[in-house]
PDB file of C-alpha atoms in Angstrom:
ATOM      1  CA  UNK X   1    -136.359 133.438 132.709  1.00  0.00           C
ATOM      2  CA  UNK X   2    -135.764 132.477 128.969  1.00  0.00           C
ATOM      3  CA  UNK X   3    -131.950 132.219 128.436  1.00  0.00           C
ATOM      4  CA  UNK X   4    -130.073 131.780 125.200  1.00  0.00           C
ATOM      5  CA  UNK X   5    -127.033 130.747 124.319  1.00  0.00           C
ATOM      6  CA  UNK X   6    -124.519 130.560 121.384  1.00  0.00           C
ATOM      7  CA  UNK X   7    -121.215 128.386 121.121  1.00  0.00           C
ATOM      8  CA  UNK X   8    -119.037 128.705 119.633  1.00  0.00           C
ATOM      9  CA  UNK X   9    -118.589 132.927 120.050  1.00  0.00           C
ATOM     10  CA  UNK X  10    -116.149 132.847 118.058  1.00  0.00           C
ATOM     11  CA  UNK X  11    -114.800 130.605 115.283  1.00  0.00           C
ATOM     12  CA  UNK X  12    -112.160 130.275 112.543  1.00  0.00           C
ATOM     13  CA  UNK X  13    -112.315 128.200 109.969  1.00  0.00           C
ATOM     14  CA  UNK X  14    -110.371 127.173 106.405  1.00  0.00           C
ATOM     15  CA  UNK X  15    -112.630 127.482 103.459  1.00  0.00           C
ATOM     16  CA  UNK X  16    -113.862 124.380 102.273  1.00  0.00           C
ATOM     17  CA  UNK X  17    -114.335 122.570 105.858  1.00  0.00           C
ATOM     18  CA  UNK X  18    -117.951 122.135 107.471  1.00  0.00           C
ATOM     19  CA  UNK X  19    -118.760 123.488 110.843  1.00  0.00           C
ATOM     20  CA  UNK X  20    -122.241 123.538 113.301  1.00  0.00           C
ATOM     21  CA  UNK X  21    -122.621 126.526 115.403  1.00  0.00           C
ATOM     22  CA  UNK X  22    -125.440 125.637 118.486  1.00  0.00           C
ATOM     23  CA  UNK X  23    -127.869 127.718 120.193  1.00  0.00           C
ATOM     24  CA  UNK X  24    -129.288 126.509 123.057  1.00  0.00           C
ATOM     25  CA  UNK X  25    -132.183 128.172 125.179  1.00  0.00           C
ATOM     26  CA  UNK X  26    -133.547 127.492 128.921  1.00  0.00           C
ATOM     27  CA  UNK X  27    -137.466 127.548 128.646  1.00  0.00           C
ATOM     28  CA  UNK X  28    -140.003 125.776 126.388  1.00  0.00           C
ATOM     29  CA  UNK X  29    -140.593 126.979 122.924  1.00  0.00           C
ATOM     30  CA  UNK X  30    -141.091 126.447 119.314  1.00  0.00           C
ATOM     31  CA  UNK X  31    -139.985 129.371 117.606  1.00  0.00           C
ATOM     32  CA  UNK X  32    -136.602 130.224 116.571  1.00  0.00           C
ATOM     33  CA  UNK X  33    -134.775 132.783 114.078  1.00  0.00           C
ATOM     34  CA  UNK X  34    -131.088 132.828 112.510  1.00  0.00           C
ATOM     35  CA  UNK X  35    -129.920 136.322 111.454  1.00  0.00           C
ATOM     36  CA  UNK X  36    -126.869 137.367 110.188  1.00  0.00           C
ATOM     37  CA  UNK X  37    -124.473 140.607 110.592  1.00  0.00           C
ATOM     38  CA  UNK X  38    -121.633 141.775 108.480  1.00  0.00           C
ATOM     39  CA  UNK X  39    -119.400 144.305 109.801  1.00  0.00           C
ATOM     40  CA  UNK X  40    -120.665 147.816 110.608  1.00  0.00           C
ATOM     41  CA  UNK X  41    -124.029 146.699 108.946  1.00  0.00           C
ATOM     42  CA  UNK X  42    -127.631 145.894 110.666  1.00  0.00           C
ATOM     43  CA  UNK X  43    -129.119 141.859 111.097  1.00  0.00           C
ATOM     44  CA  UNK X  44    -130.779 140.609 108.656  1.00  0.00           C
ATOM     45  CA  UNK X  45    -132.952 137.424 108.634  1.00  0.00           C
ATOM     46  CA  UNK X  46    -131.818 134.011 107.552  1.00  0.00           C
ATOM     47  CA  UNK X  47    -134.133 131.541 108.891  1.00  0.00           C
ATOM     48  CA  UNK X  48    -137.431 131.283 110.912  1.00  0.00           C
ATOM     49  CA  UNK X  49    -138.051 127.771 112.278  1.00  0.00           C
ATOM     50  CA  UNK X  50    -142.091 128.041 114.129  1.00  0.00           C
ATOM     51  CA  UNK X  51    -142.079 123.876 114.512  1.00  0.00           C
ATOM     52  CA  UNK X  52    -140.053 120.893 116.235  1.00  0.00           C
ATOM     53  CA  UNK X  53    -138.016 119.093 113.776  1.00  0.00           C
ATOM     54  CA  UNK X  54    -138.203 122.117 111.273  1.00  0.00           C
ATOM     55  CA  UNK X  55    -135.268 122.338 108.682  1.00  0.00           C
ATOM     56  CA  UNK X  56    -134.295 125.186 106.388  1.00  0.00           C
ATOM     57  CA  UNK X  57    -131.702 125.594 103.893  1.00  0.00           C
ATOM     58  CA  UNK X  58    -130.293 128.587 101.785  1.00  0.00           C
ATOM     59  CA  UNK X  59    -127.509 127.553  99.774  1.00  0.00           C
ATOM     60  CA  UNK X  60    -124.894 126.402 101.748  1.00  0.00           C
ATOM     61  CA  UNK X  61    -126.398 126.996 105.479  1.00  0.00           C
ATOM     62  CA  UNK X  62    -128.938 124.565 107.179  1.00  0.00           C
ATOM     63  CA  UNK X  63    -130.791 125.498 110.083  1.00  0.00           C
ATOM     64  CA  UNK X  64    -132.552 122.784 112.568  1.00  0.00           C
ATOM     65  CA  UNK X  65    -134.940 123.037 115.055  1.00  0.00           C
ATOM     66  CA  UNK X  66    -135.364 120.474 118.213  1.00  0.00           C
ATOM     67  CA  UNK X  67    -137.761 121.560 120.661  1.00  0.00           C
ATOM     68  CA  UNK X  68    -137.241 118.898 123.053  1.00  0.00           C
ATOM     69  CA  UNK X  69    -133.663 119.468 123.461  1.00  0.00           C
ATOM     70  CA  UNK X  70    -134.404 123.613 123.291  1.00  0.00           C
ATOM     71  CA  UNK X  71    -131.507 122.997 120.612  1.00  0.00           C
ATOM     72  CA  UNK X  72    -131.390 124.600 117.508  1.00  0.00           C
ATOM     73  CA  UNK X  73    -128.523 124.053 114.863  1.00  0.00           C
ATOM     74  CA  UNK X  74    -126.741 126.039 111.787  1.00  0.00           C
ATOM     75  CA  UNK X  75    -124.606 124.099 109.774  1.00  0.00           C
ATOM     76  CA  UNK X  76    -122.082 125.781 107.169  1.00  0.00           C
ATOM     77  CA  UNK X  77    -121.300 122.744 104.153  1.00  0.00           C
ATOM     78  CA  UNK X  78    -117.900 124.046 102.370  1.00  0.00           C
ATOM     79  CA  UNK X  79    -117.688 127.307 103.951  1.00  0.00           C
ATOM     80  CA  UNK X  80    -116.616 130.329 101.715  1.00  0.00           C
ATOM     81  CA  UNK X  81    -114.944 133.452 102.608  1.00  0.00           C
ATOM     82  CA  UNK X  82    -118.536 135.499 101.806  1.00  0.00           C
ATOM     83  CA  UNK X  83    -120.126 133.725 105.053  1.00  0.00           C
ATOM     84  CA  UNK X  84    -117.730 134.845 107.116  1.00  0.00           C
ATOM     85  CA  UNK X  85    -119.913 137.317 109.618  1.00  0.00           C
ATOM     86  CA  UNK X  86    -121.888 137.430 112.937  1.00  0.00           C
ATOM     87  CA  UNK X  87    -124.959 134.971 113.017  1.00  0.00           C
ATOM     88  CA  UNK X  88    -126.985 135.262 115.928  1.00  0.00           C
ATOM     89  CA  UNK X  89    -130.120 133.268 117.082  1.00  0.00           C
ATOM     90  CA  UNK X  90    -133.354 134.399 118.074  1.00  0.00           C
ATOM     91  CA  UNK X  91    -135.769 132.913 120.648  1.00  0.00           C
ATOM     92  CA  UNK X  92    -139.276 133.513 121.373  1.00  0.00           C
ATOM     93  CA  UNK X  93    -140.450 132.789 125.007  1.00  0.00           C
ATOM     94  CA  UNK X  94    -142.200 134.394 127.793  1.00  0.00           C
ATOM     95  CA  UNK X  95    -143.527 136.925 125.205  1.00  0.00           C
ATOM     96  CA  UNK X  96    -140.318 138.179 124.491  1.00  0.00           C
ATOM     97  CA  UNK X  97    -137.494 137.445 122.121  1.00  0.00           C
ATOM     98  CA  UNK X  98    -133.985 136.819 123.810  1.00  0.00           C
ATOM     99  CA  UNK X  99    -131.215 136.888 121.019  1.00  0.00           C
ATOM    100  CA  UNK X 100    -128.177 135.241 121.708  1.00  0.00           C
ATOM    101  CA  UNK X 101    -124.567 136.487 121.873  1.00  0.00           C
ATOM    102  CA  UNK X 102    -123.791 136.103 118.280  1.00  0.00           C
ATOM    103  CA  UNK X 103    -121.018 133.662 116.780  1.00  0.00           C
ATOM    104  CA  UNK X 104    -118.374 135.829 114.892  1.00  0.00           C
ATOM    105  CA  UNK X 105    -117.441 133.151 111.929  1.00  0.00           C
ATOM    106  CA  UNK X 106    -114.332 133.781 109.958  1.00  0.00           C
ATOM    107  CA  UNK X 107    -113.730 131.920 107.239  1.00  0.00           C
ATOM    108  CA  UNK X 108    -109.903 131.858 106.130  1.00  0.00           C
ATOM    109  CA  UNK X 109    -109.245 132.342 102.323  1.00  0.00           C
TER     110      UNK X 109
ATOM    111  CA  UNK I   1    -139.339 144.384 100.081  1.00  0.00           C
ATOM    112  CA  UNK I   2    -139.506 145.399 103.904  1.00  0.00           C
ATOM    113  CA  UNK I   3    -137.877 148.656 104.880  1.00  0.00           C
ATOM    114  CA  UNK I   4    -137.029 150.534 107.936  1.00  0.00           C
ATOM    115  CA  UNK I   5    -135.212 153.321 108.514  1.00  0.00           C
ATOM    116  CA  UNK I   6    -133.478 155.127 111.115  1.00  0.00           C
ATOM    117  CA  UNK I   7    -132.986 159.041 111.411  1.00  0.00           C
ATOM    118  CA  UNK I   8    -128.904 158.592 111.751  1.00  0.00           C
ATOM    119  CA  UNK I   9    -126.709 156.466 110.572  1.00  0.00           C
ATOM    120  CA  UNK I  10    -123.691 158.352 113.180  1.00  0.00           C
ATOM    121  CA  UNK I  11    -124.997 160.973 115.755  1.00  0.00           C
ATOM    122  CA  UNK I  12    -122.552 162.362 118.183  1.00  0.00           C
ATOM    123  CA  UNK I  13    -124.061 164.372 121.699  1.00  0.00           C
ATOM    124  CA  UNK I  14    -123.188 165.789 124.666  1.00  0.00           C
ATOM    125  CA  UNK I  15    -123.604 164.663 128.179  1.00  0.00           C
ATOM    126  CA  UNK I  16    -127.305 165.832 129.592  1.00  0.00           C
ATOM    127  CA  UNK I  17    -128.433 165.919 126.289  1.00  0.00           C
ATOM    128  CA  UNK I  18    -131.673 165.068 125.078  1.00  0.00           C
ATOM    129  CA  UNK I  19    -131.550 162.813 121.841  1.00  0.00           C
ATOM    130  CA  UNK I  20    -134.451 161.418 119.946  1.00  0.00           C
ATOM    131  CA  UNK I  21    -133.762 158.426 117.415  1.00  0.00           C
ATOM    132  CA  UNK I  22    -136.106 158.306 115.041  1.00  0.00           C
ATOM    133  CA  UNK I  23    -137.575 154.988 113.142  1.00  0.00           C
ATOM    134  CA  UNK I  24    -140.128 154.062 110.326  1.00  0.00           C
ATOM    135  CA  UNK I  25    -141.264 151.113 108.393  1.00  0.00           C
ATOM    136  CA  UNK I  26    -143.028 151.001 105.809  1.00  0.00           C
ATOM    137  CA  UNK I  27    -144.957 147.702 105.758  1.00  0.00           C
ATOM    138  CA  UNK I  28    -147.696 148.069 107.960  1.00  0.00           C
ATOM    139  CA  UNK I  29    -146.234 146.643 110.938  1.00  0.00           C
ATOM    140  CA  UNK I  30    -147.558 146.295 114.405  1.00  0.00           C
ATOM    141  CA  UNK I  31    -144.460 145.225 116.490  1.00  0.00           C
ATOM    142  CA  UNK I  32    -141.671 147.918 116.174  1.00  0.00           C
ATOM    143  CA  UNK I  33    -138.655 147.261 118.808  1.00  0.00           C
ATOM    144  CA  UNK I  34    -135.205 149.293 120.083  1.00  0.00           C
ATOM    145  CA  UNK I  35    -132.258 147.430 120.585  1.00  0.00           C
ATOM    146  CA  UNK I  36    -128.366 148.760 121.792  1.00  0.00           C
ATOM    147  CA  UNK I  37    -126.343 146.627 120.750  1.00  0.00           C
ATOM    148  CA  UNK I  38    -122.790 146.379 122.267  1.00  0.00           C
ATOM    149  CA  UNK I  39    -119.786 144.111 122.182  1.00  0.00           C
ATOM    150  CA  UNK I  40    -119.625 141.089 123.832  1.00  0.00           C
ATOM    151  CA  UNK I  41    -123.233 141.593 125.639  1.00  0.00           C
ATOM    152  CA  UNK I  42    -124.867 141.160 121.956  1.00  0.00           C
ATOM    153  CA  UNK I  43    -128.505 142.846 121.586  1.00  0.00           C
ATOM    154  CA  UNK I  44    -130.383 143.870 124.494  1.00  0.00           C
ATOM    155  CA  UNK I  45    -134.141 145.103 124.051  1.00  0.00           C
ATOM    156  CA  UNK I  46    -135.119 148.115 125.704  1.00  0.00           C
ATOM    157  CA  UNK I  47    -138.547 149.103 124.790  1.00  0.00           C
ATOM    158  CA  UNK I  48    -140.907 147.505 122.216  1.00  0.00           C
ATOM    159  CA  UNK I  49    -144.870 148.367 120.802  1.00  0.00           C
ATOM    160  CA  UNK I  50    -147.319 146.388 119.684  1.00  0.00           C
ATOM    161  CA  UNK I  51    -149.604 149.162 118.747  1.00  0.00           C
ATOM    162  CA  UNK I  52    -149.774 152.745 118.409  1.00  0.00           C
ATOM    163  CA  UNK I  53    -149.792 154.482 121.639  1.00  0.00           C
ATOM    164  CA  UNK I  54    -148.931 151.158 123.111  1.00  0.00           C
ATOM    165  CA  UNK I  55    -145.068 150.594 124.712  1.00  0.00           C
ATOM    166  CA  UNK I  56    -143.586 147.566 126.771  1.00  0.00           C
ATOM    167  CA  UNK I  57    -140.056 147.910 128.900  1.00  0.00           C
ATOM    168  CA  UNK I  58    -137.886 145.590 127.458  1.00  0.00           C
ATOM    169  CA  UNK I  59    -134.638 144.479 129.726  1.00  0.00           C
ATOM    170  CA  UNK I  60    -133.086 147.883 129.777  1.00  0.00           C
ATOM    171  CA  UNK I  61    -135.064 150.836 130.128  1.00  0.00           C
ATOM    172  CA  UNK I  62    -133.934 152.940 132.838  1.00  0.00           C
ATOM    173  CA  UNK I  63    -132.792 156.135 131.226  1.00  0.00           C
ATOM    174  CA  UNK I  64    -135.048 155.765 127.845  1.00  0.00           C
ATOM    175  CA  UNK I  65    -138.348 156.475 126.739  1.00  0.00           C
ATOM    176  CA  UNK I  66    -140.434 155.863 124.043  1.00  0.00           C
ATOM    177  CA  UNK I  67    -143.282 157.584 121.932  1.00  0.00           C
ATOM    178  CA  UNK I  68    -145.384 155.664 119.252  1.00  0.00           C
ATOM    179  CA  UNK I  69    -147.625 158.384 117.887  1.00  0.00           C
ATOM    180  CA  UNK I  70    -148.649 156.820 114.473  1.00  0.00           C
ATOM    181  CA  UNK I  71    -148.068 152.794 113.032  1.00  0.00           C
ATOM    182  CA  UNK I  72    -144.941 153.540 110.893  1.00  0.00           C
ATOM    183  CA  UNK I  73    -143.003 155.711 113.855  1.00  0.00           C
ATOM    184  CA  UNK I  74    -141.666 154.731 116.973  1.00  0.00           C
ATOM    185  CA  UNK I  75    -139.058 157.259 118.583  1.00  0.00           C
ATOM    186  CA  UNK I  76    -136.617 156.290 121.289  1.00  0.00           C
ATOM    187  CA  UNK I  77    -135.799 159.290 123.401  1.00  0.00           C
ATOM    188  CA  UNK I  78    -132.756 159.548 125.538  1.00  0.00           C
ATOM    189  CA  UNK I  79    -133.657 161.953 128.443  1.00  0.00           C
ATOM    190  CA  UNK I  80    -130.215 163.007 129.355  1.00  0.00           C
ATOM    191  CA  UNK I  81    -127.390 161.221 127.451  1.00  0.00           C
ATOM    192  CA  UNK I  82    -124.758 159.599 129.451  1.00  0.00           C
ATOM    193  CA  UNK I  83    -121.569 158.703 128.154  1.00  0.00           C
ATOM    194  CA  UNK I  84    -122.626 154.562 129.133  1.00  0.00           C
ATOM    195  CA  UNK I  85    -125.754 155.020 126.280  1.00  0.00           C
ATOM    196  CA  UNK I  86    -122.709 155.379 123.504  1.00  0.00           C
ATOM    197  CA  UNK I  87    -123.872 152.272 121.840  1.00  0.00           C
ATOM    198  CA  UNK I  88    -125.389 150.892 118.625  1.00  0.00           C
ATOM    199  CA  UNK I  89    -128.800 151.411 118.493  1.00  0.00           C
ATOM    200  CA  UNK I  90    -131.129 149.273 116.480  1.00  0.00           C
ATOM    201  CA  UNK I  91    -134.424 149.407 115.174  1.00  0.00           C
ATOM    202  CA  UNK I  92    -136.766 146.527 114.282  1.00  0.00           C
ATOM    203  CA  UNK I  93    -140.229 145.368 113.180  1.00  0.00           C
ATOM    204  CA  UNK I  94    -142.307 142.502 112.701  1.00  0.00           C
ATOM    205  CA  UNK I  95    -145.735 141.593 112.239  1.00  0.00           C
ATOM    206  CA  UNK I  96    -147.965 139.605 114.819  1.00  0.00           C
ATOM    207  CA  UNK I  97    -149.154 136.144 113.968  1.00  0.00           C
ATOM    208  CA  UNK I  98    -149.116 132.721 113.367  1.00  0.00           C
ATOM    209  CA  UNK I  99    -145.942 133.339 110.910  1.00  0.00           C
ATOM    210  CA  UNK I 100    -143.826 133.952 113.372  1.00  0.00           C
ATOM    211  CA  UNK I 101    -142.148 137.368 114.705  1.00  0.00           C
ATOM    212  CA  UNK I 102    -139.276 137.785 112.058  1.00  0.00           C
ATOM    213  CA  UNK I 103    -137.628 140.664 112.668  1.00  0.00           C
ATOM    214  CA  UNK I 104    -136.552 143.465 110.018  1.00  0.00           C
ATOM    215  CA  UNK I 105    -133.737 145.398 111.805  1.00  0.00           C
ATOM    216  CA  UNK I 106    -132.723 149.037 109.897  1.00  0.00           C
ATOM    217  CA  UNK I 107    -129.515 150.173 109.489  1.00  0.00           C
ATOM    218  CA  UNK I 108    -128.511 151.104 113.002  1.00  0.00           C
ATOM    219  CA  UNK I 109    -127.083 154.624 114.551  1.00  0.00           C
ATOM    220  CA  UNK I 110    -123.933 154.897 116.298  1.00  0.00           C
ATOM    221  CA  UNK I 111    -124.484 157.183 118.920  1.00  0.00           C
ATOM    222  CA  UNK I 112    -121.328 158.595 120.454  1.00  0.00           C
ATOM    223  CA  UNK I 113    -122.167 160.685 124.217  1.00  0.00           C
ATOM    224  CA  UNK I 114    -118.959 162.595 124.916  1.00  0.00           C
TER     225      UNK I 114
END
């Protein structure tokens, strides 16, 4: 049974600092989506890594893919208040798509 | 751009109720999903369609339904509310191929069973 999960769930940061929130999942695959949720609003899509060793950035978030390890990686560079939010990952497997917990990143002012 | 959207944004109901939640996208879409979403347990599928007429249980079913009469529509129905389906309930798409199964999510509905 495909398994995902997030870590941190939760995290505080200062603006400014870099941070790497993990998702790790339980069963062979190679495809692997980052959304993101403000407050009382819907998900909407960030990244979609189909390949080992597939990298994505947007501006300041980077998003790694490592099959082998069934690790996949965002990294926040000199976080800002506007990226503070819930990102969740996104795994496909077992022809489903098991989303993780969700990390709830706030960024301090 | 992609767009889907759900009936209610805030819907409030009655015990034994029956609800529909309505969804549509307008990109041609084969995969449209249903999602509650609650705290701390994140977003848990409970019925998805690949095609019209077509519907697959997701991990929590029991006490929905689904109907997927034409491509752009696919209604979740709540048979009898019960004050445990007061949730967020999400709506998604995606198309089927070698690009992947990004999801578009709509706006949500806050149902509230009292």
């Amino acid at each position: 049974e495909l398994k995902v999960e997030q870590n941190p769930l939760f995290l505080s940061m200062q603006e400014g600092k870099n941070y790497t929130i993990y998702c790790n999942y339980s069963t062979t695959s190679d495809r692997l989506y980052w959304y993101r949720q403000d407050p009382g609003k819907s998900l909407e899509s960030l990244f979609v890594l189909l390949s080992n060793g597939a990298v994505k950035q947007e501006g300041r978030l980077m998003a790694s893919l490592d099959t082998k390890a069934r690790l996949s990686t965002l990294h926040i560079t000199a976080a800002v208040h506007d990226l503070s939010a819930t990102y969740f990952c996104a795994v496909e497997g077992d022809d489903k798509i098991i989303f993780g917990k969700g990390t709830r990143l706030h960024i301090l002012p | 751009d992609v767009k889907v959207t759900q009936s209610s944004r805030y819907l409030v109901k009655r015990t034994g109720e029956k609800v529909f939640l309505e969804c549509v996208q307008d990109m041609d879409h084969e995969n449209m999903f249903w999602y509650r979403q609650d705290p701390g347990l994140g977003l848990r599928l409970i019925y998805f369609s690949y095609d019209v007429k077509m519907k697959e249980k997701g991990d929590i079913p029991e006490g929905y339904s689904v109907s997927r009469e034409k491509k752009e529509r696919f209604s979740l129905i709540l048979e009898s509310a019960s004050t445990n389906q007061t949730s967020m309930y999400l709506c998604a798409s995606s198309l089927v191929g070698l690009a992947g199964y990004e999801q578009y999510f709509g706006p949500g509905t806050r149902l509230t069973v009292t």
